[in-house]
Coordinates of C-alpha atoms in Angstrom, one line a residue:
V1 CA 90.7 6.8 27.5
Q2 CA 91.8 10.4 27.9
L3 CA 89.8 13.4 26.9
V4 CA 90.9 17.0 27.2
E5 CA 88.6 19.9 26.5
S6 CA 89.5 23.5 25.7
G7 CA 87.9 26.6 24.3
G8 CA 85.7 27.7 27.2
G9 CA 85.7 31.2 28.5
S10 CA 83.6 34.3 29.4
V11 CA 81.5 36.0 26.7
Q12 CA 78.5 38.3 26.5
A13 CA 75.1 37.0 25.5
G14 CA 75.0 36.8 21.7
G15 CA 78.6 35.9 21.4
S16 CA 80.3 32.7 20.2
L17 CA 82.7 30.1 21.4
K18 CA 84.1 27.0 19.9
L19 CA 84.9 24.1 22.2
S20 CA 87.4 21.3 21.4
C21 CA 87.9 17.9 22.9
V22 CA 91.0 15.9 22.0
G23 CA 90.9 12.2 22.6
S24 CA 93.7 9.7 23.1
G25 CA 94.1 6.1 24.2
F26 CA 91.3 4.7 22.1
I27 CA 90.2 4.4 18.5
F28 CA 88.5 7.8 18.1
S29 CA 86.7 6.9 14.9
D30 CA 85.0 3.9 16.6
C31 CA 83.3 6.0 19.3
A32 CA 80.1 7.9 19.5
L33 CA 80.8 11.3 21.0
A34 CA 78.9 13.8 23.0
W35 CA 79.0 17.1 24.8
Y36 CA 77.4 17.4 28.2
R37 CA 76.8 20.5 30.4
Q38 CA 77.0 20.5 34.1
V39 CA 75.6 23.2 36.2
P40 CA 76.0 23.1 40.0
G41 CA 72.8 21.9 41.7
K42 CA 71.4 20.6 38.4
E43 CA 71.5 17.3 36.6
R44 CA 74.1 16.9 33.9
E45 CA 72.4 17.7 30.6
L46 CA 73.2 16.2 27.2
V47 CA 73.8 19.1 24.9
S48 CA 74.6 17.3 21.6
R49 CA 75.9 14.0 20.3
I50 CA 77.4 12.7 17.1
S51 CA 77.5 9.1 16.0
I52 CA 80.3 7.3 14.2
Y53 CA 78.3 7.9 11.0
E54 CA 78.1 11.6 11.9
K55 CA 74.4 11.5 12.7
V56 CA 73.8 14.4 15.1
D57 CA 71.3 15.3 17.8
Y58 CA 70.8 18.4 19.8
A59 CA 69.0 19.4 23.0
D60 CA 66.0 21.5 22.1
S61 CA 67.5 24.5 24.0
V62 CA 70.5 24.7 21.6
K63 CA 69.0 23.7 18.3
G64 CA 69.9 26.2 15.6
R65 CA 72.6 27.8 17.7
F66 CA 75.1 25.0 18.4
T67 CA 76.9 22.8 15.8
I68 CA 78.7 19.6 16.8
S69 CA 81.4 18.1 14.5
R70 CA 84.2 15.6 14.7
D71 CA 87.5 15.3 12.9
N72 CA 88.7 11.7 13.2
Q73 CA 92.1 12.6 11.5
V74 CA 93.1 14.6 14.5
N75 CA 91.0 12.8 17.2
T76 CA 89.0 16.0 18.0
L77 CA 85.4 16.7 18.8
Y78 CA 84.1 20.2 18.4
L79 CA 81.1 22.3 19.5
Q80 CA 80.5 25.6 17.8
M81 CA 78.3 27.7 20.0
D82 CA 76.7 30.8 18.5
N83 CA 74.2 33.3 19.8
L84 CA 75.0 32.2 23.3
K85 CA 72.5 32.8 26.1
T86 CA 73.1 33.1 29.9
D87 CA 71.4 29.7 30.3
D88 CA 74.2 28.1 28.3
S89 CA 76.7 28.8 31.1
G90 CA 78.2 25.7 32.8
T91 CA 81.0 23.3 32.6
Y92 CA 81.1 21.4 29.3
E93 CA 82.4 17.9 29.3
C94 CA 82.9 15.6 26.4
M95 CA 82.2 11.9 26.3
A96 CA 83.6 9.1 24.1
C97 CA 82.4 5.6 24.0
G98 CA 80.5 6.2 27.3
V99 CA 83.6 7.6 29.1
T100 CA 83.3 11.2 30.3
S101 CA 86.2 13.6 30.8
K102 CA 87.1 14.4 34.4
Q103 CA 88.0 17.9 33.5
G104 CA 85.6 19.9 31.4
T105 CA 85.8 23.5 30.2
R106 CA 83.9 26.3 31.7
V107 CA 81.6 28.6 29.8
T108 CA 80.2 31.7 31.3
V109 CA 77.7 33.8 29.4
S110 CA 76.8 37.2 30.9
S111 CA 73.9 39.4 30.0

């Protein structure tokens, strides 16, 4: 299983970013997928997840602002993040079939 995230960056509060996670080495469409956020000194937090049937869940802190989606044709998981807040800062990692990326993509939101 290999997962490669991209799309992170530095934005001001209120801005938007779209994260992508490309998977390989497994049958992408057979996996539940998720985005986690890691902040130094804090526990890793589940941000959002999407099932193989495209049922979605969100952490309360991001509901109404983030949208998770998947495109099985190109083995890619997305996270559209709008109206970003400083508390959204962190390293975002994707997970597929219980396996988490070792890389992540960093998001920094400034006030």
